[in-house]
Amino acid sequence: MPRTSRQVQSPDEVHGSVRQLLGMPPGRFLREYWQKRPLLVRGAFPDFQPPLQPEDLAGLSCEETALSRLVVHEPRADRWSLRHGPFDDATFAALADRDWTLLVQDVDKWDTDVAALLDRFDFLPSWRIDDVMVSYATDGGGVGAHVDQYDVFLLQGPGRRRWSVSDDPAAPPGFREDSDLRLLRQFKPTHAWTLGPGDMLYLPPGVPHEGVAVGECMTFSIGMRAPAVGELLPDFADEVAEALPEARRYADPDLAPAARAGEIDAQALARVAEALGPAASLMDDDARGDWFGRYITRYRSAQAPAPPDRATRATTLSAALAGGVPLLRHPWTRMAWRRGRRGTTLFVCGEAHPCSTALARRLCAERGLAFAAPPTEAELSLLLTLVNGGHLVLQRRSRR
Ligand code: SIN
Ligand code: CO
């Protein structure tokens, strides 16, 4: 799913009613806000009664299988720490009385009253809803400025929380390196609101935001889920592959005698594209060629050469080659090469190396390689990599 932060427009604020969770008919919400722009609904849940208490949440966070996190902020040093549950009484006894928050995911699976909150969201496909995450925060507590990949409805429970969001499409996306929380390195809010009990903020994916507790508070986050294409694709491909007949495979009845045996040429790549069918268009020709080179030099290899116990130095290799010592290809090493957009690439057991065409041809064609003229510096560096990867072995004559 593309990040929508690039399209986000200014947030709006509306008032809910007993009948209307969103302050407007769901169709209008979906058309104008869903996956497009934030919406603050004051009084989305009028007279909101929390379905669980902070003590219940703390108790749940001590369960072995509950997904719980504790985030502590040290504002002076601006240091953030993240701990994962299960927690125990001692964890909570050791906490200061401000600047921390406890978050538990999937609380709807543990508590039917929390699950009942989801009934109000039945204008959405139920399978798009991931969970209700509940947080309890002491004054100043929060999880820092961040971006979520999913739509979320942030329903304010007891207490108040100040939410800041940025609708700047050019907001810098970089993360801080000093925390596991994926905190934004820079966050310049363009809007901020303090939410009280029953108020709800909808955020589409990709909107930088931060919620800070104003006194003790609880927040119920109704989070959506949408699979990344990177998750969809492998599963889909597995299913497609399972249904394919064994006999459907790379085929080359039109094969002509190979002029350069190690080369993966344009005809071969056209056959790969044909075998893949419409899936081939997911990669451009050059990237697909590189993928195939890596794949085919790994294909059906029962073993791979192991790096030698002692690494060879460049000077040793160069002296040995100058002295006429040949390099032998390891029997388990598969090699191929192709000419691509950025020059020639040598593929060796699934790895790709830039290489001169002349050396790539020789490496693929000759099992034992001797050099009449010294290799170039780049060639020597590649040969050294292959020697130290165990793919090429210096064939030293044994001393009498
Ligand atoms: C929270 O409930 O404190 C965090 C919710 C979020 O920002 O995603
Ligand atoms: Co968030």
XYZ file of C-alpha atoms and ligand atoms in Angstrom:
409
model
C 0.000 0.000 0.000
C 1.525 3.360 -0.934
C 2.258 5.717 1.921
C -0.533 8.241 1.915
C 1.361 10.950 3.794
C 2.217 12.515 0.452
C -1.474 13.258 -0.153
C -2.637 14.199 3.333
C -4.684 17.352 3.527
C -5.490 19.440 6.572
C -7.400 17.677 9.326
C -11.011 18.568 10.018
C -12.939 18.644 13.248
C -16.582 17.612 13.567
C -19.009 16.739 16.336
C -20.419 13.267 16.747
C -23.850 12.359 17.989
C -25.390 9.371 19.695
C -26.154 7.904 16.283
C -23.098 9.038 14.424
C -19.693 7.786 15.451
C -18.036 9.831 12.728
C -20.137 12.997 12.881
C -21.228 12.222 9.333
C -22.602 9.263 7.372
C -20.003 6.476 6.899
C -20.163 6.861 3.104
C -19.041 10.465 3.355
C -16.321 9.589 5.846
C -14.978 6.872 3.531
C -15.118 9.161 0.508
C -13.540 12.226 2.078
C -11.297 11.028 4.938
C -10.600 7.268 4.876
C -6.980 6.764 3.770
C -6.875 10.433 2.818
C -6.870 12.863 5.750
C -7.157 12.998 9.528
C -10.502 13.683 11.203
C -11.147 14.707 14.779
C -14.596 13.753 16.060
C -15.524 15.455 19.313
C -17.950 13.315 21.286
C -17.710 10.295 18.976
C -18.633 8.147 21.972
C -20.837 10.433 24.102
C -20.669 9.601 27.850
C -17.932 7.106 27.131
C -17.629 4.514 29.883
C -14.248 2.745 29.807
C -14.683 -0.988 29.312
C -11.645 -1.669 31.490
C -9.612 0.015 34.217
C -5.854 0.726 34.404
C -5.501 -2.112 36.955
C -7.109 -4.546 34.486
C -4.636 -3.451 31.822
C -1.666 -3.823 34.176
C -2.960 -7.298 35.131
C -3.263 -8.275 31.467
C 0.268 -7.064 30.751
C 1.522 -9.655 33.281
C 0.021 -12.518 31.245
C 2.607 -14.635 29.455
C 0.869 -14.457 26.072
C -0.344 -10.855 26.106
C 1.532 -8.471 23.804
C 2.534 -5.650 26.097
C 5.086 -2.858 26.007
C 6.276 -0.273 28.456
C 7.668 2.981 27.111
C 9.529 5.309 29.468
C 10.667 8.770 28.457
C 13.336 10.793 30.230
C 12.410 14.270 28.991
C 15.569 16.065 30.161
C 17.906 13.758 28.251
C 15.176 13.009 25.679
C 15.957 9.328 26.164
C 13.368 6.692 25.333
C 13.317 3.137 26.563
C 11.138 0.278 25.402
C 10.518 -2.958 27.300
C 8.389 -5.888 26.270
C 6.160 -7.825 28.680
C 5.180 -9.959 30.438
C 5.600 -7.609 33.403
C 5.042 -8.145 37.113
C 4.152 -6.122 40.203
C 7.801 -5.221 40.743
C 7.944 -3.643 37.252
C 5.184 -1.199 38.110
C 6.419 -0.564 41.666
C 9.774 0.598 40.263
C 8.265 3.180 37.869
C 8.281 6.931 38.492
C 4.928 8.661 38.735
C 5.132 10.312 35.318
C 6.419 10.047 31.717
C 5.674 6.392 31.053
C 3.018 4.489 29.215
C 1.879 0.877 29.167
C 0.441 -0.469 25.892
C -1.287 -3.799 25.348
C -2.277 -5.014 21.889
C -5.202 -7.270 20.990
C -7.125 -6.423 24.156
C -10.363 -7.134 22.238
C -9.360 -10.822 22.201
C -9.138 -10.869 25.999
C -12.074 -8.701 26.992
C -15.556 -8.868 25.496
C -16.428 -5.328 26.618
C -13.423 -3.996 24.717
C -14.370 -6.189 21.734
C -17.855 -4.611 21.826
C -16.268 -1.252 20.860
C -15.695 -2.773 17.436
C -19.437 -3.066 16.834
C -19.471 0.671 16.115
C -17.009 0.140 13.277
C -19.175 -2.254 11.291
C -19.139 0.121 8.313
C -15.654 -1.309 7.649
C -14.950 -4.858 6.410
C -14.347 -6.801 9.636
C -11.220 -8.405 8.179
C -9.639 -4.970 7.787
C -9.751 -4.481 11.559
C -6.659 -5.706 13.366
C -7.180 -5.065 17.056
C -7.986 -2.720 19.876
C -4.755 -1.625 21.527
C -5.219 -0.038 24.936
C -2.726 2.293 26.538
C -2.505 3.720 30.011
C -0.192 6.697 30.453
C 0.947 8.782 33.396
C 1.289 12.549 32.974
C 3.679 13.284 30.088
C 3.613 9.655 28.916
C 3.537 8.710 25.240
C 5.372 6.715 22.623
C 7.062 9.660 20.894
C 6.576 11.063 17.402
C 6.117 8.299 14.874
C 4.332 7.143 11.736
C 2.023 4.134 11.528
C 1.513 2.106 8.364
C -2.161 1.499 9.126
C -5.318 3.515 9.605
C -6.137 4.027 13.251
C -9.051 5.434 15.261
C -7.617 6.872 18.497
C -10.497 6.865 20.946
C -9.806 8.808 24.116
C -10.835 7.011 27.298
C -10.583 8.488 30.793
C -8.315 11.542 31.127
C -6.906 13.759 28.413
C -4.249 13.379 25.767
C -2.746 16.029 23.522
C -2.349 14.806 19.964
C -0.087 16.583 17.501
C -0.056 15.675 13.823
C 1.739 16.902 10.748
C -0.042 17.168 7.425
C 3.131 18.338 5.703
C 3.550 16.068 2.661
C 7.287 16.816 2.728
C 7.746 15.900 6.420
C 11.174 14.207 6.725
C 10.654 10.436 7.123
C 14.000 9.556 8.842
C 14.101 7.663 12.154
C 16.191 8.279 15.262
C 18.935 5.742 15.660
C 19.024 5.836 19.462
C 15.750 3.976 20.024
C 13.934 0.809 18.954
C 10.680 2.762 18.846
C 11.129 3.996 15.270
C 10.823 7.575 16.444
C 10.905 10.332 13.868
C 14.160 12.256 13.849
C 12.263 15.452 13.080
C 8.642 16.215 13.855
C 7.090 19.622 13.269
C 3.360 19.376 14.060
C 1.013 21.445 11.961
C -2.051 20.733 14.153
C -2.628 19.833 17.784
C -5.718 19.031 19.808
C -6.387 17.933 23.359
C -8.848 15.039 23.388
C -11.113 14.268 26.318
C -13.183 11.168 27.114
C -15.190 10.006 24.083
C -13.318 12.166 21.540
C -11.767 10.276 18.654
C -9.028 11.079 16.159
C -8.871 9.173 12.891
C -5.446 9.019 11.230
C -4.761 7.512 7.822
C -1.472 5.617 7.315
C 1.710 7.624 7.042
C 0.717 10.692 9.085
C 3.415 11.735 11.576
C 1.825 12.013 15.040
C 2.472 12.077 18.750
C 0.119 11.729 21.726
C 1.184 13.040 25.129
C -0.867 12.348 28.257
C -2.135 15.436 30.071
C -2.404 13.879 33.499
C -3.215 10.168 33.711
C -5.157 8.841 30.733
C -6.210 5.826 28.732
C -6.469 5.559 24.953
C -8.209 2.859 22.924
C -6.656 2.514 19.455
C -8.814 0.712 16.941
C -6.189 -0.314 14.413
C -6.643 -1.560 10.880
C -4.404 -3.937 9.020
C -3.519 -4.089 5.342
C -0.959 -6.617 4.133
C 2.146 -5.238 2.458
C 2.502 -6.360 -1.154
C 5.757 -7.958 0.005
C 3.658 -10.190 2.285
C 0.906 -10.873 -0.263
C 3.199 -11.814 -3.083
C 5.176 -14.774 -1.630
C 1.977 -16.426 -0.393
C 0.218 -15.822 -3.684
C 3.230 -17.116 -5.652
C 3.339 -20.274 -3.489
C -0.301 -20.940 -4.276
C 0.182 -20.293 -7.997
C 3.271 -22.526 -8.019
C 1.473 -25.391 -6.308
C -1.177 -25.455 -9.018
C 1.338 -25.540 -11.891
C 2.017 -28.873 -13.630
C 5.552 -30.315 -13.208
C 6.031 -30.279 -16.951
C 5.580 -26.542 -17.229
C 9.113 -25.239 -16.993
C 11.858 -23.246 -18.676
C 12.036 -24.661 -22.175
C 14.364 -24.035 -25.129
C 13.390 -26.188 -28.120
C 14.777 -23.385 -30.317
C 18.254 -23.592 -28.720
C 21.178 -22.769 -31.045
C 24.798 -23.880 -30.328
C 26.248 -21.696 -27.547
C 28.952 -19.304 -28.730
C 29.911 -18.465 -25.138
C 28.795 -21.306 -22.883
C 28.615 -19.337 -19.614
C 26.566 -16.470 -21.000
C 22.934 -15.899 -20.086
C 21.953 -14.250 -23.356
C 18.906 -12.279 -24.474
C 17.226 -15.406 -25.912
C 17.596 -17.219 -22.574
C 16.105 -14.253 -20.740
C 13.207 -14.097 -23.181
C 12.500 -17.771 -22.369
C 12.635 -16.980 -18.636
C 10.083 -14.207 -19.202
C 7.879 -16.569 -21.155
C 8.054 -19.212 -18.415
C 7.087 -16.648 -15.777
C 4.180 -15.360 -17.835
C 2.528 -12.126 -16.566
C 4.584 -12.294 -13.344
C 7.673 -11.378 -15.400
C 6.422 -7.796 -15.695
C 6.930 -7.291 -11.940
C 10.624 -6.672 -12.673
C 12.255 -4.799 -15.510
C 14.356 -6.820 -17.965
C 17.687 -5.896 -16.441
C 16.669 -6.594 -12.831
C 15.055 -9.877 -13.942
C 18.276 -10.841 -15.739
C 20.300 -10.216 -12.559
C 17.801 -12.159 -10.472
C 17.937 -15.088 -12.899
C 21.740 -15.104 -12.889
C 21.783 -15.337 -9.101
C 18.999 -17.917 -9.084
C 20.342 -20.264 -11.741
C 23.821 -20.399 -10.191
C 22.205 -21.553 -6.930
C 19.652 -23.818 -8.585
C 19.782 -27.447 -7.392
C 23.170 -26.999 -5.775
C 23.333 -29.605 -3.040
C 26.487 -28.107 -1.606
C 28.361 -24.847 -1.656
C 32.119 -24.412 -1.387
C 33.273 -23.259 2.046
C 35.793 -20.438 2.504
C 39.301 -21.775 3.202
C 40.611 -21.851 6.778
C 43.196 -19.205 5.988
C 42.472 -16.219 3.798
C 44.857 -15.542 0.927
C 46.379 -12.066 0.660
C 46.257 -10.038 -2.569
C 50.064 -9.987 -2.795
C 50.247 -13.795 -2.402
C 47.624 -14.317 -5.098
C 49.223 -11.890 -7.489
C 52.686 -13.487 -7.019
C 51.250 -16.986 -7.506
C 49.463 -15.983 -10.719
C 52.612 -14.240 -12.015
C 54.493 -17.476 -11.270
C 52.045 -19.383 -13.483
C 50.103 -21.112 -10.673
C 46.661 -21.916 -12.112
C 43.347 -21.314 -10.377
C 41.032 -24.320 -10.236
C 37.276 -23.901 -10.057
C 35.755 -25.738 -7.074
C 33.545 -28.618 -8.342
C 30.477 -27.258 -6.490
C 30.861 -23.747 -7.861
C 28.315 -22.812 -10.542
C 29.057 -19.721 -12.588
C 27.318 -17.766 -15.340
C 27.532 -14.237 -16.691
C 25.481 -11.724 -18.563
C 25.846 -8.341 -20.193
C 23.466 -5.932 -18.481
C 22.674 -2.253 -18.436
C 25.621 -1.510 -16.161
C 28.168 -3.797 -17.816
C 28.971 -7.466 -17.401
C 28.026 -9.345 -14.245
C 29.502 -12.645 -13.120
C 27.170 -14.838 -11.084
C 28.754 -17.261 -8.676
C 26.578 -19.524 -6.522
C 23.866 -16.899 -6.123
C 26.161 -13.882 -5.824
C 26.612 -11.169 -8.435
C 29.963 -9.505 -9.127
C 30.811 -6.825 -11.693
C 33.434 -8.358 -13.983
C 35.185 -7.776 -17.291
C 33.554 -9.770 -20.089
C 36.883 -11.428 -20.920
C 37.431 -12.719 -17.365
C 33.779 -13.778 -16.969
C 34.036 -15.812 -20.184
C 37.230 -17.505 -19.080
C 36.017 -18.227 -15.548
C 32.925 -19.959 -16.901
C 34.711 -21.790 -19.706
C 37.951 -22.971 -18.091
C 38.134 -25.231 -15.054
C 41.794 -24.392 -14.540
C 42.783 -20.818 -15.255
C 46.359 -19.606 -15.819
C 47.275 -16.004 -16.608
C 49.839 -15.193 -19.292
C 49.422 -11.466 -18.569
C 48.696 -10.163 -15.045
C 45.005 -9.480 -14.339
C 43.914 -5.872 -13.832
C 43.522 -4.540 -10.300
C 39.709 -4.984 -10.432
C 40.087 -8.505 -11.797
C 42.622 -9.390 -9.113
C 40.267 -8.103 -6.431
C 37.439 -10.278 -7.805
C 39.720 -13.313 -8.080
C 40.768 -12.764 -4.466
C 37.100 -12.648 -3.392
C 36.469 -15.910 -5.254
C 39.580 -17.560 -3.802
C 38.628 -16.485 -0.282
C 35.055 -17.638 -0.884
C 36.393 -21.094 -1.738
C 35.210 -20.907 -5.379
C 38.717 -20.851 -6.866
C 41.661 -22.743 -5.480
C 45.343 -22.065 -6.226
C 46.732 -25.297 -7.575
C 50.140 -25.276 -5.889
C 52.502 -28.024 -6.903
C 53.407 -30.247 -3.968
C 57.097 -29.996 -2.940
C 59.238 -33.008 -3.554
C -0.909 5.335 22.426
O -2.020 4.849 22.658
O -0.282 5.945 23.278
C -0.214 5.188 21.122
C -1.087 5.143 19.974
C -0.361 5.549 18.702
O 0.161 6.635 18.619
O -0.338 4.800 17.742
Co 0.602 5.819 16.312
